Short mmCIF file of C-alpha atoms in Angstrom, two decimals:
data_model
loop_
_atom_site.label_atom_id
_atom_site.label_comp_id
_atom_site.label_asym_id
_atom_site.label_seq_id
_atom_site.Cartn_x
_atom_site.Cartn_y
_atom_site.Cartn_z
CA UNK A 1 0.05 0.23 -0.18
CA UNK A 2 1.21 3.51 -0.96
CA UNK A 3 1.94 5.53 2.06
CA UNK A 4 1.82 9.31 2.00
CA UNK A 5 5.75 9.62 2.00
CA UNK A 6 5.71 7.40 -1.42
CA UNK A 7 3.02 9.90 -2.76
CA UNK A 8 5.15 12.73 -1.71
CA UNK A 9 8.21 11.42 -3.67
CA UNK A 10 6.42 10.79 -6.48
CA UNK A 11 5.17 14.50 -7.07
CA UNK A 12 8.29 15.83 -6.25
CA UNK A 13 9.74 13.38 -8.90
CA UNK A 14 7.10 14.87 -11.15
CA UNK A 15 7.63 18.59 -10.54
CA UNK A 16 11.52 18.02 -11.30
CA UNK A 17 10.38 16.48 -14.65
CA UNK A 18 8.28 19.67 -15.39
CA UNK A 19 11.45 21.88 -14.22
CA UNK A 20 13.72 20.09 -16.55
CA UNK A 21 11.15 20.27 -19.41
CA UNK A 22 10.80 24.13 -18.70
CA UNK A 23 14.65 24.31 -18.80
CA UNK A 24 14.66 22.39 -22.01
CA UNK A 25 12.28 25.00 -23.30
CA UNK A 26 14.19 27.95 -22.20
CA UNK A 27 17.39 26.63 -24.22
CA UNK A 28 15.12 26.04 -27.04
CA UNK A 29 14.70 29.93 -27.14
CA UNK A 30 18.18 30.72 -26.08
CA UNK A 31 19.80 28.80 -28.92
CA UNK A 32 17.15 29.91 -31.45
CA UNK A 33 18.00 33.20 -30.60
CA UNK A 34 21.42 32.66 -30.89
CA UNK A 35 21.10 30.82 -34.28
CA UNK A 36 19.52 33.84 -36.32
CA UNK A 37 22.04 36.51 -35.07
CA UNK A 38 23.90 38.25 -37.80
CA UNK A 39 27.50 37.08 -38.22
CA UNK A 40 28.47 40.50 -37.11
CA UNK A 41 31.88 40.56 -34.41
CA UNK A 42 30.43 43.80 -32.80
CA UNK A 43 27.03 41.90 -32.35
CA UNK A 44 26.89 41.31 -28.33
CA UNK A 45 23.13 40.42 -28.33
CA UNK A 46 22.61 36.61 -27.94
CA UNK A 47 26.34 36.21 -28.33
CA UNK A 48 27.59 32.57 -29.11
CA UNK A 49 29.56 30.67 -31.81
CA UNK A 50 26.08 28.60 -33.11
CA UNK A 51 25.62 31.18 -36.06
CA UNK A 52 29.27 30.96 -37.22
CA UNK A 53 29.29 26.86 -36.70
CA UNK A 54 25.89 26.82 -38.79
CA UNK A 55 27.80 29.09 -41.33
CA UNK A 56 30.91 27.06 -41.58
CA UNK A 57 29.07 23.88 -43.11
CA UNK A 58 26.25 25.63 -44.80
CA UNK A 59 28.01 28.33 -46.51
CA UNK A 60 31.51 27.26 -46.58
CA UNK A 61 31.26 23.50 -46.45
CA UNK A 62 33.86 23.01 -43.65
CA UNK A 63 33.76 19.88 -41.73
CA UNK A 64 35.51 20.22 -38.92
CA UNK A 65 33.23 18.45 -36.53
CA UNK A 66 30.56 15.43 -36.89
CA UNK A 67 27.76 18.22 -35.74
CA UNK A 68 28.50 19.63 -39.30
CA UNK A 69 26.72 16.79 -40.56
CA UNK A 70 23.76 17.02 -38.18
CA UNK A 71 23.43 21.06 -38.72
CA UNK A 72 23.52 20.57 -42.77
CA UNK A 73 20.63 18.03 -42.74
CA UNK A 74 18.54 19.87 -40.06
CA UNK A 75 19.03 23.38 -41.86
CA UNK A 76 17.89 21.53 -45.05
CA UNK A 77 14.93 20.01 -43.38
CA UNK A 78 13.74 23.33 -41.90
CA UNK A 79 13.97 25.02 -45.50
CA UNK A 80 17.10 26.95 -44.57
CA UNK A 81 15.92 27.97 -41.12
CA UNK A 82 17.64 27.19 -37.78
CA UNK A 83 14.92 26.24 -35.54
CA UNK A 84 15.36 22.59 -35.90
CA UNK A 85 19.10 22.92 -35.04
CA UNK A 86 17.78 24.97 -31.91
CA UNK A 87 15.35 21.94 -31.16
CA UNK A 88 18.16 19.51 -31.58
CA UNK A 89 20.83 21.48 -29.29
CA UNK A 90 17.81 21.92 -26.51
CA UNK A 91 17.19 18.11 -26.57
CA UNK A 92 20.98 17.79 -26.00
CA UNK A 93 20.80 19.80 -22.98
CA UNK A 94 17.97 17.59 -21.29
CA UNK A 95 19.55 14.52 -22.60
CA UNK A 96 22.70 15.60 -20.58
CA UNK A 97 20.69 16.16 -17.37
CA UNK A 98 19.48 12.63 -17.89
CA UNK A 99 22.67 10.97 -18.29
CA UNK A 100 24.08 12.80 -15.49
CA UNK A 101 21.10 11.55 -13.38
CA UNK A 102 22.05 7.99 -14.82
CA UNK A 103 25.79 8.47 -13.54
CA UNK A 104 24.80 9.73 -10.50
CA UNK A 105 22.46 6.90 -9.92
CA UNK A 106 25.25 4.26 -10.65
CA UNK A 107 27.23 6.11 -8.11
CA UNK A 108 24.84 6.28 -5.35
CA UNK A 109 23.80 2.77 -6.27
CA UNK A 110 20.07 3.57 -6.76
CA UNK A 111 17.78 1.19 -8.64
CA UNK A 112 15.57 4.03 -10.19
CA UNK A 113 15.11 7.94 -10.64
CA UNK A 114 14.35 9.75 -7.36
CA UNK A 115 13.98 13.32 -6.25
CA UNK A 116 17.61 13.29 -4.89
CA UNK A 117 19.24 11.99 -8.24
CA UNK A 118 17.15 14.23 -10.44
CA UNK A 119 17.58 17.25 -8.45
CA UNK A 120 21.43 16.93 -8.24
CA UNK A 121 21.38 16.50 -11.79
CA UNK A 122 19.66 19.51 -12.90
CA UNK A 123 22.04 21.42 -10.02
CA UNK A 124 25.34 19.91 -11.73
CA UNK A 125 24.00 20.96 -15.37
CA UNK A 126 23.63 24.69 -13.98
CA UNK A 127 26.59 24.94 -11.69
CA UNK A 128 29.08 27.79 -12.69
CA UNK A 129 32.27 28.97 -10.99
CA UNK A 130 32.49 30.54 -7.56
CA UNK A 131 32.10 34.13 -8.51
CA UNK A 132 34.35 36.52 -7.14
CA UNK A 133 35.05 39.90 -8.55
CA UNK A 134 38.37 40.38 -6.87
CA UNK A 135 39.23 37.09 -8.99
CA UNK A 136 37.72 37.73 -12.17
CA UNK A 137 35.07 40.34 -13.02
CA UNK A 138 33.34 38.24 -15.85
CA UNK A 139 31.41 35.50 -14.58
CA UNK A 140 32.20 33.29 -17.39
CA UNK A 141 35.37 34.25 -19.24
CA UNK A 142 37.49 35.23 -16.11
CA UNK A 143 37.09 31.17 -14.78
CA UNK A 144 36.62 27.95 -16.32
CA UNK A 145 33.29 26.23 -16.49
CA UNK A 146 32.23 22.73 -17.00
CA UNK A 147 28.64 24.41 -18.16
CA UNK A 148 28.64 25.97 -21.45
CA UNK A 149 25.86 27.38 -23.38
CA UNK A 150 27.39 29.51 -26.27
CA UNK A 151 29.41 26.59 -27.90
CA UNK A 152 27.39 24.05 -29.52
CA UNK A 153 30.34 21.62 -30.24
CA UNK A 154 31.04 21.63 -26.71
CA UNK A 155 27.11 21.33 -25.57
CA UNK A 156 27.19 18.01 -27.93
CA UNK A 157 30.78 16.44 -27.04
CA UNK A 158 29.54 16.89 -23.08
CA UNK A 159 26.56 14.35 -23.60
CA UNK A 160 28.77 12.10 -25.57
CA UNK A 161 31.26 12.17 -22.90
CA UNK A 162 28.69 11.29 -20.29
CA UNK A 163 27.87 8.35 -22.46
CA UNK A 164 31.37 7.32 -22.74
CA UNK A 165 31.73 7.54 -18.75
CA UNK A 166 28.53 5.60 -18.37
CA UNK A 167 29.76 2.80 -20.36
CA UNK A 168 33.31 2.96 -18.94
CA UNK A 169 32.21 2.71 -15.40
CA UNK A 170 30.20 -0.48 -16.43
CA UNK A 171 32.95 -2.17 -18.57
CA UNK A 172 35.66 -1.15 -15.98
CA UNK A 173 33.68 -2.70 -13.16
CA UNK A 174 34.35 -6.44 -14.99
CA UNK A 175 37.13 -5.77 -17.35
CA UNK A 176 39.54 -7.80 -15.09
CA UNK A 177 37.86 -10.92 -15.79
CA UNK A 178 35.93 -10.42 -19.44
CA UNK A 179 35.25 -7.51 -21.87
CA UNK A 180 32.32 -8.68 -24.29
CA UNK A 181 32.22 -8.08 -28.13
CA UNK A 182 29.13 -5.71 -26.99
CA UNK A 183 31.24 -3.80 -24.49
CA UNK A 184 34.28 -3.08 -26.63
CA UNK A 185 31.84 -2.07 -29.58
CA UNK A 186 30.03 0.10 -27.56
CA UNK A 187 33.04 1.94 -25.89
CA UNK A 188 34.89 2.31 -29.23
CA UNK A 189 31.82 3.77 -30.84
CA UNK A 190 31.30 5.91 -28.48
CA UNK A 191 34.68 7.33 -28.28
CA UNK A 192 34.74 7.48 -31.99
CA UNK A 193 31.38 9.91 -31.72
CA UNK A 194 32.52 12.05 -29.23
CA UNK A 195 35.99 12.27 -30.71
CA UNK A 196 34.20 13.40 -34.08
CA UNK A 197 32.28 15.91 -32.29
CA UNK A 198 35.23 17.41 -30.53
CA UNK A 199 38.59 15.85 -29.87
CA UNK A 200 38.88 17.63 -26.47
CA UNK A 201 37.38 14.78 -24.37
CA UNK A 202 39.81 11.92 -25.74
CA UNK A 203 42.90 14.42 -24.91
CA UNK A 204 42.25 14.14 -21.05
CA UNK A 205 40.43 10.59 -20.93
CA UNK A 206 42.94 8.55 -23.01
CA UNK A 207 46.16 9.23 -21.16
CA UNK A 208 44.75 9.15 -17.96
CA UNK A 209 43.25 5.68 -19.17
CA UNK A 210 46.69 4.42 -20.35
CA UNK A 211 48.25 5.31 -16.57
CA UNK A 212 45.48 3.27 -15.03
CA UNK A 213 45.73 0.34 -17.37
CA UNK A 214 49.66 0.28 -16.93
CA UNK A 215 49.21 0.36 -13.06
CA UNK A 216 46.72 -2.18 -13.19
CA UNK A 217 48.99 -4.06 -15.31
CA UNK A 218 51.60 -4.02 -12.43
CA UNK A 219 48.95 -5.10 -10.15
CA UNK A 220 48.72 -8.23 -12.06
CA UNK A 221 45.54 -7.62 -14.38
CA UNK A 222 46.37 -10.11 -17.49
CA UNK A 223 47.71 -8.02 -20.58
CA UNK A 224 44.84 -9.36 -22.62
CA UNK A 225 42.38 -7.71 -20.59
CA UNK A 226 44.74 -4.51 -20.43
CA UNK A 227 44.92 -4.61 -24.38
CA UNK A 228 41.21 -4.94 -24.71
CA UNK A 229 40.28 -2.06 -22.63
CA UNK A 230 43.08 0.26 -24.14
CA UNK A 231 42.42 -0.30 -27.40
CA UNK A 232 38.75 1.00 -27.47
CA UNK A 233 40.51 4.34 -27.91
CA UNK A 234 42.06 3.33 -31.33
CA UNK A 235 39.21 4.14 -33.75
CA UNK A 236 39.03 7.65 -31.97
CA UNK A 237 42.49 8.42 -32.64
CA UNK A 238 42.06 7.86 -36.14
CA UNK A 239 39.59 10.75 -35.91
CA UNK A 240 42.02 12.81 -34.45
CA UNK A 241 44.43 12.55 -37.30
CA UNK A 242 41.49 13.92 -39.64
CA UNK A 243 40.37 16.84 -37.32
CA UNK A 244 44.27 17.86 -37.17
CA UNK A 245 44.65 17.78 -40.77
CA UNK A 246 41.59 20.02 -40.91
CA UNK A 247 42.39 22.37 -38.20
CA UNK A 248 45.90 22.55 -38.52
CA UNK A 249 47.01 21.85 -42.01
CA UNK A 250 49.74 23.78 -43.81
CA UNK A 251 47.34 26.15 -45.50
CA UNK A 252 45.48 26.89 -42.41
CA UNK A 253 47.93 29.04 -40.75
CA UNK A 254 47.26 27.38 -37.40
CA UNK A 255 49.57 25.73 -35.11
CA UNK A 256 50.57 24.74 -31.37
CA UNK A 257 52.69 26.40 -29.18
CA UNK A 258 53.92 26.02 -25.65
CA UNK A 259 53.07 29.51 -23.70
CA UNK A 260 52.18 29.10 -19.73
CA UNK A 261 49.28 30.79 -18.43
CA UNK A 262 48.61 32.36 -21.46
CA UNK A 263 44.92 31.44 -21.85
CA UNK A 264 43.95 31.54 -18.26
CA UNK A 265 45.28 35.17 -18.02
CA UNK A 266 43.45 36.40 -20.81
CA UNK A 267 40.28 37.82 -18.75
CA UNK A 268 41.05 37.01 -14.98
CA UNK A 269 42.02 39.72 -12.65
CA UNK A 270 44.04 37.22 -10.38
CA UNK A 271 44.57 34.03 -12.60
CA UNK A 272 45.74 31.46 -10.22
CA UNK A 273 42.91 32.75 -7.77
CA UNK A 274 40.15 32.30 -10.58
CA UNK A 275 41.54 28.83 -11.34
CA UNK A 276 40.77 27.88 -7.66
CA UNK A 277 37.54 29.48 -7.60
CA UNK A 278 36.65 27.57 -10.92
CA UNK A 279 36.93 24.23 -9.14
CA UNK A 280 35.89 25.71 -5.32
CA UNK A 281 33.29 22.94 -4.62
CA UNK A 282 35.39 19.83 -5.55
CA UNK A 283 38.41 21.31 -4.04
CA UNK A 284 36.50 21.52 -0.51
CA UNK A 285 35.16 17.93 -0.95
CA UNK A 286 38.72 17.06 -1.61
CA UNK A 287 39.79 18.87 1.45
CA UNK A 288 37.47 16.71 3.59
CA UNK A 289 37.87 13.50 1.67
CA UNK A 290 41.45 12.90 0.52
CA UNK A 291 41.32 9.22 1.73
CA UNK A 292 38.89 8.40 -0.86
CA UNK A 293 41.38 9.03 -3.71
CA UNK A 294 43.06 5.91 -2.86
CA UNK A 295 39.72 4.15 -1.97
CA UNK A 296 37.74 4.67 -5.05
CA UNK A 297 39.65 4.42 -8.49
CA UNK A 298 36.87 5.96 -10.45
CA UNK A 299 37.46 9.33 -7.95
CA UNK A 300 41.00 9.12 -8.62
CA UNK A 301 40.60 9.04 -12.51
CA UNK A 302 38.29 11.77 -12.51
CA UNK A 303 40.82 14.06 -10.64
CA UNK A 304 43.41 12.51 -12.98
CA UNK A 305 41.56 13.90 -15.89
CA UNK A 306 41.16 17.26 -14.09
CA UNK A 307 44.87 17.61 -13.59
CA UNK A 308 45.70 16.51 -17.27
CA UNK A 309 43.16 18.65 -18.64
CA UNK A 310 44.23 21.63 -16.16
CA UNK A 311 48.34 21.17 -17.61
CA UNK A 312 46.76 21.22 -21.39
CA UNK A 313 45.19 24.54 -20.86
CA UNK A 314 47.86 25.78 -18.72
CA UNK A 315 50.74 25.18 -21.25
CA UNK A 316 49.47 25.10 -24.70
CA UNK A 317 47.88 27.63 -27.09
CA UNK A 318 46.76 27.68 -30.66
CA UNK A 319 48.67 30.14 -32.83
CA UNK A 320 47.44 31.96 -35.79
CA UNK A 321 43.71 33.61 -35.93
CA UNK A 322 42.62 31.37 -33.00
CA UNK A 323 45.44 32.02 -30.55
CA UNK A 324 42.84 33.83 -28.31
CA UNK A 325 39.98 31.37 -28.35
CA UNK A 326 41.15 29.23 -25.76
CA UNK A 327 40.49 25.76 -27.23
CA UNK A 328 42.52 23.85 -25.23
CA UNK A 329 40.60 24.92 -22.65
CA UNK A 330 37.40 22.45 -23.77
CA UNK A 331 38.89 19.26 -22.42
CA UNK A 332 39.86 20.92 -18.76
CA UNK A 333 36.00 22.24 -19.07
CA UNK A 334 34.44 18.71 -19.58
CA UNK A 335 37.08 17.35 -16.84
CA UNK A 336 35.60 20.25 -14.65
CA UNK A 337 32.06 18.61 -15.29
CA UNK A 338 33.07 15.15 -14.62
CA UNK A 339 34.71 15.79 -11.02
CA UNK A 340 31.76 18.05 -10.22
CA UNK A 341 29.56 14.94 -10.74
CA UNK A 342 32.11 12.58 -8.61
CA UNK A 343 32.67 15.31 -6.04
CA UNK A 344 28.98 15.66 -5.31
CA UNK A 345 28.90 11.57 -4.48
CA UNK A 346 31.47 12.12 -1.92
CA UNK A 347 29.67 15.15 -0.50
CA UNK A 348 26.48 13.20 -0.14
CA UNK A 349 28.68 10.58 1.66
CA UNK A 350 29.79 13.31 3.95
CA UNK A 351 25.93 14.70 4.37
CA UNK A 352 25.04 11.18 5.43
CA UNK A 353 27.65 10.95 7.98
CA UNK A 354 26.82 14.47 9.61
CA UNK A 355 25.94 13.19 12.78
CA UNK A 356 28.66 11.48 13.59
CA UNK A 357 30.76 14.42 14.68
CA UNK A 358 31.86 17.92 14.29
CA UNK A 359 34.09 16.91 11.70
CA UNK A 360 31.38 15.69 9.07
CA UNK A 361 28.85 18.13 10.06
CA UNK A 362 31.64 20.83 9.27
CA UNK A 363 32.61 19.05 5.95
CA UNK A 364 28.89 18.59 4.79
CA UNK A 365 28.04 22.29 5.71
CA UNK A 366 31.03 23.94 4.30
CA UNK A 367 31.08 21.80 1.17
CA UNK A 368 27.04 22.23 0.45
CA UNK A 369 27.29 26.04 0.81
CA UNK A 370 29.59 26.30 -1.52
CA UNK A 371 27.91 24.12 -4.11
CA UNK A 372 24.59 26.14 -3.10
CA UNK A 373 26.30 29.09 -4.27
CA UNK A 374 28.00 27.60 -7.54
CA UNK A 375 24.36 26.71 -8.54
CA UNK A 376 23.17 30.32 -7.75
CA UNK A 377 25.96 31.54 -9.82
CA UNK A 378 24.72 29.21 -12.68
CA UNK A 379 21.28 30.09 -12.41
CA UNK A 380 21.97 33.86 -12.44
CA UNK A 381 24.38 33.66 -15.45
CA UNK A 382 21.73 31.49 -17.40
CA UNK A 383 18.78 33.96 -16.42
CA UNK A 384 20.98 36.90 -17.88
CA UNK A 385 21.73 34.83 -21.04
CA UNK A 386 18.11 34.35 -21.44
CA UNK A 387 17.57 38.11 -21.52
CA UNK A 388 20.21 38.30 -24.60
CA UNK A 389 23.11 39.61 -22.46
CA UNK A 390 26.58 38.57 -23.77
CA UNK A 391 28.49 35.76 -22.22
CA UNK A 392 31.27 38.12 -21.32
CA UNK A 393 29.05 39.85 -18.77
CA UNK A 394 30.76 41.52 -15.57
CA UNK A 395 29.46 41.40 -12.26
#
């Protein structure tokens, strides 16, 4: 028999689904307004990369990402309009929430969607850097964020990266004994698609996976099993070679240079402090749960991706006309999103233990306050984007 508590929980989930739908509708409006803006550098109204991404394929025929094929098809289906592209991107943002919820459900060992996992997934897809004008006056570009609404290829890569991570956590849990043909194919295909959209996730995922597999090999895992899991990245590596020719071919005038702190210092007032503010919640959780790095392989893996992404963004910069675009930040940004997800799992662990002493009470309260403020920053930022304000917004 259904209790009053069960009924309240069902209504809470229904309300959260309604909020998710409303968020998707707001994203549809935002992306449509972005898509119809003129290709004018001085126009800051609903500023984004989307009209340039559409023009690159529709007008210039420049295939630099798998999203180009989708945009071309949707543009044709809409009779030369952009509303189907906006609808597609809105669906991507909603699916990101659903896959985030699935990943959280796996981390928390919950059987179905409930109010906790869905509300946390919503918060994680809105969270933004800890805004502090002393560190950086611009709410977005002074910092680094895992949630981005102005770059459509990142949005699509984020969805594919979540799918990869969901597949990875399942395969990794049993790969020491067996990797089935279906598991290998699914993992390789998802990495292939994710990399084809944007190579940034692979640049932080593959090297950390290689280190993890090498460590497992020294721990006695059979070479065959290590090779099977590691080889899932090979098809994606082929995509990177194609993308490298398109983006950095001899005729493009683009290259890669070593320039520490260049990208981070473009807009921040105090660069290093802005870096810390960008991952304030994960750092706060880590401070209170350092031991989890040794106990939880996935948590360590996520921090490994975050550290590698930071080093890539710190040291590398494109040369030529794209030198100020900060394109080496994208891998760091998706790593930031994933470390927020893993850190939320650890914060919930601290929250459940808050009754066991002052340490856990302090840890749960402090980390929760930081997360709440960062979600507020995200909601406030998103609301101003809906009003047409540029993502270069200050204060």
